Amino acid sequence: MVARMSDDQVRNLLLDRLDAVATTQTAQQSGKSLITIAQETWVAFYTPTLDAVSKLPVLFSKQGEALSNFQASFGNAGLLKLFAFMAIAIGAGLAAEFVTNLLSRRWQGDETPSEDATLWSALSFLARRFGRDILGLVAFYFALRFVGLTLLSPAELSFAGPFVTYLIWFPRLGAAISRFILAPHRADLRLVNINSRWAGFLHRNIIGLVLLGGFTLFIVGFDTANGVAINETRIAFWLNTAVHIYVALIFWTARAGLSEMMRGTDPDRSKFDEWVAKAYPYFAVAVALVTWIVVQVLSGSGHIKLLLTAPHYTTMFWLLLAPAIDTAIRGLVRHLQPPMIGEGAVAEAAYKATKRSYIKIGRVIAGLFVVLRVAAAWNLDLRNLAAAGVGERFAANFVEFTMTVATGYVIYELVSLYVNRQLAKEQTSLGVVEEDAAGGEGGGAGGSRLTTVLPLALVSAQTGIIVIFGLLAVGSLGIDITPLLAGAGILGLAIGFGAQKLVADVVSGVFFLIDDAFRVGEYVEVGGTMGTVEKISIRSMQLRHHRGLVHTIPYGEIPKLTNFSRDWVIMKLMFTVPFDTDPNKVKKIFKKIGAEMMQEPLFKDDFLEPFKSQGVFQFDDVGIVMRGKFMAKPGTQFTIRKEIYNRVRKEFDAAGIEFARREVRVALPGGDETKELTEADKTAISAAAGAAVQQQVEQKAEEELAAKAKT
């Protein structure tokens, strides 16, 4: 029948059959319930263990068989020749390494930092030493390889290559890396926060762990090459289990030292950092257990080839290293972060916030790197997880969702980092006057325009980033965001119609900020309400009265705003002296005080114009009113006023000038007979005088209120 078909008919028939097979397989896979999948996973988990236990009696005999096959393939003379040539090659490698170390030590020097060495001098020394170690290992490898290729046959190299790589080169490389990080014999050069006891313990056991892992990989390849399959002895099961148990024992035994190492020396540790430090040893034990379980399930499911490249060791390495990378990130940020801008609580808070932003960005990048390394170890293409048995659409959407969220988070932190750093720079460069320095009267100097606008810009930018990347992330999951956008538009219209007052407040606030009518920290008056601008939002502002009251005023309700703290302030002081005082004498005193204060380091930078006399202001019923004035920076006028009052009082005392006092004189008929007044008469006279004074005070208060109402 096929012979009678045309090419197109055969092609269509073949495609139909392939589609039918694919549909059947998909139906079989999708038809499994969760219970069935769990049962199959459980069987795959315990099957390798039972199989390994059942084959334990033949483990050593089969291993002897592999050794016998190895000996038979080369013969006694061949084995002697093999090991002799390997010894020569290893000796040549060691000689090359020795010469390389001598030359590199001569070129780079071997200066040992003193015990009070800085981080960079210690790091420089350790890097030079690590570089010499690696250079020596490279020389060892190439010399050994050159001699080995010259002396050994391909069959002999198939044994010698893995033997040297797994049992000599890898452990020595691990020892070099461990010596660089832990410096077990030099506590003053150690890069991590751990004592010498635990540093030496970890250094020795890291070498032992690498050696055990290398032996596991070597023996599996050795048995396979010599006629003993992996499933005949299950030696890989026992050695792999030993590796995972060894890892768990190391981290459990050294949990105190590892927690201290993870804690680091940064004084600005967060609660999350403390929690990670305490949980790290237990996390490591859990990683060892989980990776062992994964190996068991994969082995029981028949995915032996997937485990031949030891992806579980790579996974375990990077997962165990991830918290240590986090500690390294915190250490690098601490030493590489630019110095704190300015001084004070604001600068310190901004410095800590900047540090946390750098750490968060580093954590995201490190997390993505670890995920990529683990995926590469298992030969997973994150863009095509369908090849690993995951739904193609779900895989693509999940990866895109993760990358979108990570990108948005990094951008969010970068924007926050930049804005917060600029805000701290502006705030600390202004030298904000403390409330006590302002005498508790308000009217302090405001911040710059950026200090007012940047917080709103930061909130707006953060909100925009969250909304944009949130929608992109939702869209990457395959969800149509068009209805969301339409709903947001309808909601916006509803808000626009139903909250016109809110829209008016927001629009008014935008124009107030564009006009630079006020800034945070300035003293303003809005419709008779006075206070310091303490906080602003997109809808309203908060004024803090100097008595502690907080007034919240929507922008749309501000008819007129008076700013008392912009650029400069003039303060006029009045002093009442008796009628017989010489005004010129008072002028000279004011001039002297102004000149002296302009020379004072505490006040000279706050003056814009010195304190000087304005002459006689008026006469009242008490004496002559003399007025003086000065121009100063906003927020400093009250401190200057206090000092001027103190100095005027001292100078008046030195010059014999008294301040005029309000007096009430009572004219009595027959004034010459006042000495004969009784106590009752004196009491009546005092009451009449008090009533007269009270009447004058009330009259003056009414006049002041009337004058203020007119203005």
XYZ file of C-alpha atoms in Angstrom:
711
model
C 0.000 0.000 0.000
C 2.861 2.359 0.844
C 4.576 1.526 -2.423
C 1.498 2.649 -4.332
C 1.310 5.996 -2.456
C 2.805 9.220 -3.652
C 5.465 11.056 -1.660
C 2.937 13.552 -0.285
C 0.598 10.756 0.805
C 3.435 8.935 2.608
C 4.507 12.165 4.302
C 0.957 12.904 5.499
C 0.516 9.343 6.781
C 3.784 9.540 8.715
C 2.836 12.896 10.252
C -0.565 11.539 11.272
C 1.017 8.555 12.969
C 3.535 10.746 14.799
C 0.756 13.071 15.987
C -1.220 10.094 17.246
C 1.764 8.766 19.224
C 2.477 12.192 20.715
C -1.188 12.609 21.686
C -1.183 9.198 23.359
C 1.962 9.959 25.361
C 0.609 13.341 26.433
C -2.678 11.785 27.520
C -0.813 9.160 29.519
C 1.309 11.775 31.268
C -1.501 14.219 31.894
C -3.803 11.454 33.065
C -1.657 10.719 36.136
C -3.081 11.973 39.368
C -1.054 13.618 42.092
C -1.331 10.500 44.199
C 0.080 8.387 41.359
C 2.964 10.819 40.833
C 3.690 10.827 44.584
C 3.663 7.020 44.675
C 6.029 6.781 41.708
C 8.346 9.344 43.292
C 8.376 7.427 46.578
C 9.175 4.176 44.790
C 11.965 5.909 42.838
C 13.320 7.266 46.128
C 13.640 4.063 48.118
C 14.426 1.696 45.234
C 18.144 2.712 44.947
C 18.600 2.236 48.694
C 17.076 -1.238 48.680
C 19.052 -2.125 45.575
C 22.311 -0.895 47.157
C 21.645 -2.851 50.349
C 20.820 -5.991 48.370
C 24.065 -5.713 46.398
C 26.215 -4.959 49.408
C 27.457 -8.600 49.648
C 28.917 -8.431 46.121
C 30.305 -4.891 46.480
C 33.817 -5.875 47.399
C 33.966 -8.859 45.084
C 32.868 -6.757 42.134
C 35.364 -4.110 43.091
C 38.022 -6.802 43.130
C 36.816 -7.872 39.703
C 37.307 -4.316 38.410
C 40.833 -4.266 39.802
C 41.541 -7.652 38.238
C 40.288 -6.479 34.869
C 42.435 -3.374 35.218
C 45.489 -5.481 35.991
C 44.739 -7.913 33.175
C 44.400 -5.106 30.640
C 47.942 -3.883 31.349
C 49.729 -6.844 32.873
C 52.161 -6.637 35.755
C 54.911 -5.075 33.663
C 52.431 -2.661 32.158
C 51.188 -1.610 35.576
C 54.736 -1.087 36.810
C 55.502 0.983 33.762
C 52.243 2.926 34.160
C 52.878 3.880 37.781
C 56.534 4.640 37.080
C 55.668 6.973 34.228
C 52.899 8.564 36.350
C 55.432 9.155 39.112
C 57.808 10.750 36.601
C 55.025 12.944 35.221
C 53.916 13.985 38.707
C 57.513 14.669 39.673
C 57.952 16.810 36.563
C 54.783 18.705 37.445
C 55.956 19.284 41.019
C 59.348 20.469 39.772
C 57.690 22.903 37.364
C 55.469 24.131 40.170
C 58.479 24.628 42.477
C 60.384 26.640 39.871
C 57.301 28.700 39.069
C 56.773 29.496 42.756
C 60.392 30.596 43.114
C 60.175 32.879 40.095
C 56.783 34.297 41.019
C 57.913 34.979 44.593
C 60.950 36.815 43.226
C 58.843 38.837 40.773
C 55.979 39.709 43.106
C 57.825 39.852 46.391
C 56.779 38.182 49.607
C 56.083 41.103 51.849
C 54.035 40.012 54.835
C 51.731 42.694 56.225
C 52.106 43.638 59.852
C 49.537 42.571 62.408
C 47.795 45.943 62.160
C 47.437 45.630 58.393
C 44.469 47.209 56.669
C 41.931 45.227 54.700
C 43.447 46.197 51.376
C 47.011 45.313 52.379
C 45.839 41.950 53.716
C 43.736 41.329 50.616
C 46.662 42.305 48.397
C 48.947 39.853 50.165
C 46.399 37.021 50.053
C 45.653 37.711 46.377
C 49.362 37.585 45.522
C 49.757 34.345 47.439
C 46.655 32.854 45.835
C 47.887 33.939 42.415
C 51.224 32.191 43.046
C 49.389 29.043 44.164
C 47.202 29.011 41.054
C 50.145 29.797 38.804
C 52.055 26.905 40.375
C 49.097 24.554 39.900
C 48.794 25.609 36.255
C 52.506 24.942 35.753
C 52.088 21.591 37.522
C 49.172 20.662 35.237
C 50.830 21.589 31.941
C 54.176 19.994 32.831
C 52.435 16.810 33.991
C 50.256 16.777 30.879
C 53.198 17.314 28.552
C 55.262 14.547 30.143
C 52.222 12.275 30.404
C 51.333 12.690 26.738
C 54.941 11.941 25.880
C 55.376 8.841 28.023
C 51.908 7.307 28.330
C 49.722 5.620 25.746
C 46.032 6.603 25.246
C 44.910 3.573 27.274
C 47.236 4.529 30.116
C 46.081 8.152 29.931
C 42.462 7.044 30.386
C 43.450 5.951 33.905
C 46.141 8.494 34.744
C 44.137 11.532 33.628
C 41.128 11.055 35.958
C 43.407 9.864 38.763
C 45.543 13.021 38.731
C 42.595 15.337 38.099
C 40.224 14.035 40.776
C 42.666 12.886 43.438
C 45.520 15.393 43.139
C 44.654 18.533 41.208
C 41.117 19.152 42.529
C 42.048 18.735 46.228
C 45.030 21.027 45.810
C 42.873 23.620 44.054
C 40.344 23.399 46.898
C 43.168 23.829 49.409
C 44.386 26.994 47.621
C 40.912 28.507 47.585
C 40.352 27.608 51.238
C 43.728 29.043 52.234
C 42.880 32.290 50.468
C 39.533 32.697 52.226
C 40.180 31.176 55.652
C 43.927 31.863 56.114
C 44.021 29.134 58.807
C 47.470 30.125 60.103
C 47.125 33.918 59.856
C 44.217 35.294 61.862
C 45.323 38.870 61.091
C 44.889 38.236 57.348
C 41.635 36.269 57.507
C 38.921 37.652 55.215
C 36.026 36.148 57.157
C 34.938 36.635 60.740
C 35.901 33.275 62.231
C 38.405 32.236 64.889
C 41.504 30.133 64.235
C 39.989 26.963 65.671
C 37.093 26.833 63.231
C 39.200 28.194 60.367
C 41.621 25.280 60.729
C 38.749 22.805 61.105
C 37.017 24.013 57.949
C 40.273 24.160 55.977
C 41.144 20.542 56.745
C 37.659 19.219 56.120
C 37.194 21.155 52.890
C 40.272 19.406 51.531
C 38.912 16.078 52.806
C 35.514 16.737 51.252
C 36.991 17.594 47.852
C 39.149 14.495 48.051
C 36.145 12.295 48.904
C 34.080 13.801 46.091
C 36.940 13.363 43.648
C 37.409 9.755 44.723
C 33.695 9.147 44.130
C 33.883 10.485 40.588
C 37.102 8.579 39.906
C 35.917 5.196 41.180
C 32.669 5.389 39.195
C 34.600 6.003 35.977
C 37.192 3.383 36.900
C 34.620 0.643 37.436
C 32.762 1.504 34.247
C 35.989 1.433 32.238
C 36.948 -1.950 33.678
C 33.804 -3.915 32.981
C 31.782 -3.336 36.149
C 28.608 -1.366 35.560
C 27.409 1.136 38.139
C 24.221 -0.768 38.868
C 26.124 -3.991 39.630
C 27.747 -2.727 42.846
C 25.952 0.535 43.687
C 29.250 1.813 45.063
C 28.284 5.243 43.780
C 25.312 5.184 46.169
C 27.496 4.571 49.213
C 30.171 7.081 48.240
C 27.628 9.760 47.319
C 25.829 9.178 50.625
C 29.169 9.488 52.421
C 29.788 12.848 50.717
C 26.422 14.221 51.792
C 26.822 12.912 55.347
C 30.295 14.448 55.483
C 28.902 17.828 54.390
C 26.153 17.660 57.006
C 28.658 16.700 59.748
C 31.005 19.559 58.837
C 28.310 22.193 58.987
C 26.671 20.730 62.077
C 29.950 20.496 63.997
C 31.109 23.993 63.036
C 27.699 25.671 63.300
C 28.874 28.152 65.960
C 31.852 29.274 63.886
C 29.854 29.371 60.658
C 27.118 31.506 62.241
C 29.738 33.948 63.475
C 31.342 33.986 60.031
C 27.990 34.724 58.397
C 27.280 37.445 60.939
C 30.376 39.348 59.826
C 31.780 42.499 61.414
C 29.397 45.055 59.963
C 27.760 46.940 62.875
C 24.742 47.823 60.709
C 23.381 44.304 60.520
C 19.671 43.887 59.960
C 17.390 41.344 61.605
C 17.412 39.430 58.325
C 21.220 39.213 58.446
C 21.077 37.885 62.005
C 18.465 35.324 61.015
C 20.519 34.161 58.019
C 23.610 33.812 60.218
C 21.781 31.608 62.717
C 20.006 29.549 60.051
C 22.995 29.033 57.726
C 24.357 25.790 59.294
C 20.883 24.251 59.357
C 20.308 25.419 55.785
C 23.523 23.661 54.751
C 22.426 20.421 56.407
C 19.053 20.712 54.653
C 20.765 21.300 51.289
C 22.885 18.185 51.760
C 19.764 16.162 52.595
C 17.630 17.533 49.748
C 20.310 17.047 47.082
C 20.798 13.485 48.292
C 17.056 12.870 47.961
C 17.088 14.355 44.442
C 19.923 12.021 43.467
C 17.996 9.063 44.855
C 14.823 9.946 42.943
C 16.686 10.528 39.680
C 18.645 7.321 40.115
C 15.493 5.356 40.868
C 13.792 6.906 37.835
C 16.578 5.692 35.542
C 18.243 9.053 34.852
C 21.714 7.731 35.560
C 23.373 9.541 32.652
C 22.177 12.866 34.017
C 24.160 12.222 37.219
C 27.437 11.232 35.549
C 28.636 14.858 35.348
C 27.858 15.299 39.091
C 25.391 18.182 38.740
C 24.230 17.528 42.314
C 27.692 18.406 43.628
C 27.671 21.631 41.623
C 24.185 22.437 42.895
C 25.180 21.749 46.473
C 28.335 23.852 46.084
C 26.507 26.941 44.778
C 23.609 26.642 47.222
C 26.024 26.373 50.145
C 28.041 29.252 48.762
C 25.025 31.544 48.249
C 24.799 32.736 51.887
C 28.563 33.162 51.955
C 28.284 35.276 48.795
C 25.714 37.380 50.629
C 28.208 37.934 53.460
C 30.880 38.838 50.912
C 28.502 41.339 49.305
C 27.875 43.004 52.671
C 31.607 43.154 53.329
C 32.380 44.641 49.923
C 29.615 47.220 50.250
C 30.909 48.207 53.662
C 34.416 48.876 52.344
C 33.636 50.081 48.808
C 30.645 52.311 49.550
C 31.423 56.030 49.167
C 31.893 57.829 52.493
C 28.989 59.377 54.340
C 27.988 62.795 53.048
C 27.896 65.333 55.859
C 27.272 64.643 59.519
C 24.314 64.109 61.799
C 21.321 61.823 62.041
C 20.059 62.620 58.518
C 23.402 61.800 56.918
C 23.746 58.617 58.968
C 20.248 57.416 58.078
C 20.878 58.098 54.381
C 24.213 56.292 54.575
C 22.578 53.188 56.045
C 19.735 53.304 53.502
C 22.277 53.535 50.676
C 24.174 50.583 52.079
C 21.017 48.468 52.240
C 20.170 49.363 48.633
C 23.597 48.280 47.418
C 23.243 45.018 49.352
C 19.780 44.315 47.935
C 20.967 44.920 44.370
C 23.936 42.630 44.968
C 21.656 39.942 46.363
C 19.413 39.976 43.302
C 22.382 39.734 40.942
C 23.991 36.977 43.024
C 20.682 35.071 43.174
C 20.295 35.171 39.396
C 23.912 34.053 38.979
C 23.417 31.069 41.305
C 20.215 30.076 39.489
C 21.990 30.208 36.131
C 24.925 28.134 37.417
C 22.607 25.481 38.853
C 20.592 25.383 35.617
C 23.790 24.990 33.594
C 24.898 22.120 35.845
C 21.712 20.214 35.004
C 21.857 21.197 31.297
C 18.638 23.159 31.598
C 17.813 25.877 29.114
C 15.684 28.283 31.133
C 14.078 29.524 27.937
C 13.010 26.039 26.925
C 12.121 24.164 30.085
C 9.702 22.058 28.055
C 12.661 19.845 27.212
C 12.938 19.023 30.911
C 9.324 17.901 31.113
C 7.783 21.230 32.033
C 4.978 22.675 29.990
C 6.403 24.860 27.261
C 3.988 27.718 27.767
C 4.272 27.617 31.547
C 8.073 27.441 31.380
C 8.419 30.406 29.071
C 5.943 32.468 31.066
C 7.555 31.620 34.394
C 11.054 32.519 33.225
C 9.854 35.770 31.674
C 7.903 36.599 34.844
C 10.964 36.010 37.033
C 13.257 38.094 34.846
C 10.703 40.923 34.676
C 10.285 41.023 38.458
C 14.046 40.898 39.029
C 14.680 43.680 36.498
C 11.958 45.833 38.008
C 13.319 45.321 41.503
C 16.846 46.281 40.468
C 15.557 49.432 38.741
C 13.439 50.221 41.819
C 16.479 49.978 44.102
C 18.707 51.971 41.722
C 16.198 54.821 41.532
C 15.748 54.787 45.318
C 19.505 54.710 45.780
C 20.113 57.702 43.521
C 17.280 59.827 44.921
C 18.112 59.058 48.565
C 21.762 59.877 48.016
C 20.901 63.194 46.356
C 18.428 63.973 49.133
C 21.002 63.269 51.825
C 23.518 65.426 50.002
C 21.071 68.331 49.893
C 19.922 67.966 53.488
C 23.363 67.709 55.049
C 24.800 70.553 52.992
C 22.213 72.989 54.353
C 23.265 72.774 57.978
C 19.694 72.719 59.290
C 19.243 74.714 62.486
C 18.015 72.683 65.443
C 14.763 73.658 67.095
C 16.503 74.653 70.313
C 18.809 76.926 68.398
C 15.811 78.681 66.952
C 14.571 79.380 70.421
C 11.433 77.327 69.934
C 9.873 80.217 68.017
C 9.649 78.616 64.591
C 10.711 80.467 61.493
C 13.641 78.188 60.770
C 15.500 78.085 57.485
C 13.958 75.765 54.932
C 15.630 73.162 52.816
C 16.573 73.492 49.217
C 14.050 73.023 46.454
C 15.349 69.524 45.853
C 14.759 68.494 49.470
C 11.105 69.356 48.953
C 10.613 67.867 45.494
C 12.799 64.738 45.733
C 10.645 62.834 48.289
C 7.583 63.313 46.102
C 9.595 62.392 43.015
C 10.845 59.248 44.762
C 7.339 58.134 45.742
C 6.061 58.853 42.232
C 8.942 56.990 40.589
C 8.606 53.989 42.910
C 4.869 53.828 42.314
C 5.371 54.080 38.566
C 7.994 51.324 38.550
C 5.772 49.024 40.627
C 2.758 49.620 38.383
C 4.644 49.271 35.089
C 6.659 46.186 35.967
C 3.701 44.699 37.838
C 1.624 44.899 34.667
C 4.515 43.560 32.582
C 4.980 40.652 34.999
C 1.286 39.831 34.953
C 1.308 40.031 31.160
C 4.313 37.697 30.994
C 2.242 35.011 32.720
C -0.047 34.966 29.709
C -2.764 37.062 31.332
C -4.318 39.688 29.093
C -3.753 43.032 30.813
C -6.028 44.954 28.436
C -9.022 44.593 30.793
C -6.824 45.798 33.640
C -5.843 48.898 31.687
C -9.451 49.505 30.701
C -10.554 49.081 34.311
C -7.862 51.468 35.454
C -9.104 54.019 32.918
C -12.701 53.661 34.117
C -11.543 53.921 37.722
C -9.611 57.055 36.854
C -12.710 58.615 35.312
C -14.759 57.675 38.364
C -12.197 59.236 40.648
C -12.066 62.309 38.435
C -15.841 62.844 38.641
C -16.355 61.734 42.225
C -13.300 63.338 43.761
C -12.977 66.674 42.043
C -11.822 68.241 45.280
C -9.011 65.717 45.477
C -7.985 66.453 41.896
C -8.072 70.189 42.655
C -5.819 69.641 45.670
C -3.335 67.615 43.630
C -3.253 70.118 40.752
C -2.885 73.052 43.138
C -0.028 71.278 44.891
C 1.756 70.726 41.595
C 1.599 74.425 40.763
C 2.688 75.423 44.283
C 5.753 73.211 43.877
C 6.431 74.582 40.403
C 6.237 78.121 41.803
C 8.576 77.074 44.646
C 6.192 78.754 47.107
C 7.429 76.759 50.107
C 9.927 74.129 51.085
C 10.184 71.617 53.875
C 11.498 73.358 56.996
C 10.286 76.866 56.102
C 8.021 78.887 58.363
C 4.845 79.960 56.580
C 1.425 81.393 57.251
C -1.683 80.091 55.511
C -4.938 81.885 56.245
C -3.882 82.865 59.756
C -2.361 79.447 60.519
C 1.377 79.627 61.076
C 3.944 76.876 61.405
C 6.971 75.123 59.956
C 6.417 72.969 56.871
C 7.077 69.544 58.309
C 5.750 67.215 55.628
C 4.234 67.458 52.185
C 2.307 64.969 50.082
C 0.680 65.099 46.681
C -2.561 66.383 48.289
C -1.713 68.396 51.400
C 0.950 69.929 53.599
C 1.511 69.681 57.341
C 2.483 72.728 59.410
C 4.063 72.282 62.830
C 3.336 75.174 65.156
C 6.164 76.136 67.488
C 3.984 75.013 70.391
C 3.709 71.523 68.893
C 0.370 71.688 67.092
C 0.208 70.078 63.651
C -2.082 71.595 61.017
C -2.922 69.646 57.836
C -3.924 71.955 55.005
C -5.057 70.708 51.543
C -3.452 72.645 48.704
C -6.818 73.524 47.214
C -7.731 75.490 50.352
C -4.703 77.805 50.286
C -5.851 81.247 49.086
C -2.593 82.957 49.978
C 0.661 81.736 51.475
C 3.174 83.934 53.292
C 6.716 82.592 53.588
C 8.809 83.936 56.473
C 11.937 81.908 55.719
C 12.937 82.693 52.181
C 16.435 84.051 51.534
C 16.717 86.503 54.462
C 14.894 87.948 57.454
C 15.000 91.359 59.134
C 14.334 91.602 62.842
C 13.695 94.952 64.589
C 14.220 95.260 68.330
C 12.831 98.020 70.537
C 14.227 99.275 73.841
C 12.501 101.862 76.066
C 14.798 104.131 78.088
C 13.990 107.050 80.402
C 13.388 110.509 78.907
C 16.667 111.872 80.218
C 18.757 109.271 78.302
C 21.103 110.542 75.530
C 19.998 108.808 72.238
C 23.502 109.191 70.739
C 24.939 107.230 73.623
C 22.474 104.408 72.922
C 23.381 104.481 69.204
C 27.060 104.024 70.027
C 26.242 101.068 72.281
C 24.203 99.413 69.495
C 27.001 99.997 66.995
C 29.572 98.521 69.377
C 27.453 95.430 69.955
C 26.945 94.952 66.216
C 30.674 95.227 65.496
C 31.558 92.776 68.271
C 29.047 90.174 67.130
C 30.319 90.408 63.557
C 33.683 89.248 64.900
C 32.252 86.330 66.856
C 32.814 82.982 65.047
C 29.502 81.744 66.433
C 27.432 84.535 64.863
C 29.376 86.188 62.053
C 28.324 83.681 59.371
C 24.650 84.109 60.268
C 24.557 87.880 59.765
C 23.710 89.401 56.415
C 23.751 92.932 57.874
C 25.086 93.803 61.331
C 22.987 95.006 64.226
C 22.706 98.791 64.167
C 20.568 101.592 65.564
C 17.635 103.160 63.784
C 17.473 106.041 66.224
C 14.464 107.214 68.160
C 11.351 105.381 67.072
C 8.772 107.148 69.212
C 7.942 108.642 72.575
C 5.417 106.982 74.824
C 4.135 107.690 78.298
C 7.064 105.815 79.811
C 10.134 107.027 77.937
C 12.017 107.094 74.659
C 11.628 104.050 72.376
C 14.965 103.280 70.625
C 14.936 100.800 67.747
C 17.687 98.632 66.287
C 17.640 96.085 63.491
C 19.721 93.384 61.828
C 19.419 91.137 58.780
C 20.219 87.433 59.169
C 19.742 84.054 57.586
C 16.315 82.516 58.241
C 16.251 80.394 61.351
C 19.155 82.141 63.083
C 17.389 85.382 64.040
C 16.108 84.162 67.396
C 19.505 83.004 68.609
C 20.985 86.342 67.556
C 18.136 88.231 69.242
C 18.795 86.479 72.559
C 22.458 87.361 72.416
C 21.703 91.003 71.549
C 19.311 91.287 74.498
C 21.964 89.957 76.847
C 24.642 92.288 75.516
C 22.401 95.368 75.575
C 21.525 94.705 79.196
C 25.194 94.387 80.164
C 26.207 97.493 78.218
C 23.348 99.550 79.692
C 24.391 98.483 83.200
C 27.996 99.468 82.474
C 26.906 102.872 81.063
C 24.471 103.542 83.902
C 21.406 103.465 81.653
C 18.254 101.981 83.056
C 15.304 100.599 81.164
C 12.185 102.684 81.554
C 9.523 101.218 83.793
C 5.837 101.822 83.563
C 4.678 103.933 86.519
C 1.328 105.081 87.805
C 1.395 108.376 89.728
C -1.488 109.243 91.990
C -2.032 112.927 92.868
C -3.504 113.348 96.324
C -4.986 116.527 97.702
C -2.717 117.851 100.353
C 0.304 115.987 99.143
C 2.400 117.234 101.990
C 0.382 115.145 104.418
C 1.061 111.739 102.750
C 3.112 110.630 105.692
C -0.012 110.696 107.833
C -1.964 108.274 105.563
C -3.455 105.293 107.283
C -3.129 101.735 106.008
C -6.689 101.838 104.739
C -5.912 104.924 102.683
C -2.814 103.309 101.187
C -4.813 100.182 100.239
C -7.464 102.243 98.521
C -4.861 104.210 96.594
C -3.135 100.971 95.451
C -6.417 99.507 94.234
C -7.186 102.629 92.251
C -3.724 102.580 90.680
C -4.070 98.897 89.776
C -7.405 99.510 88.108
C -5.899 102.334 86.089
C -3.001 100.146 84.939
C -5.364 97.322 83.961
C -7.464 99.737 81.941
C -4.382 100.975 80.063
C -3.248 97.406 79.318
C -6.652 96.428 77.943
C -6.808 99.561 75.827
C -3.371 98.894 74.356
C -4.318 95.279 73.572
C -7.443 96.430 71.734
C -5.386 98.872 69.699
C -2.929 96.132 68.696
C -5.750 93.804 67.615
C -7.338 96.574 65.575
C -4.029 97.347 63.873
C -3.466 93.676 63.085
C -6.976 93.332 61.633
C -6.313 96.262 59.298
C -3.107 94.685 58.001
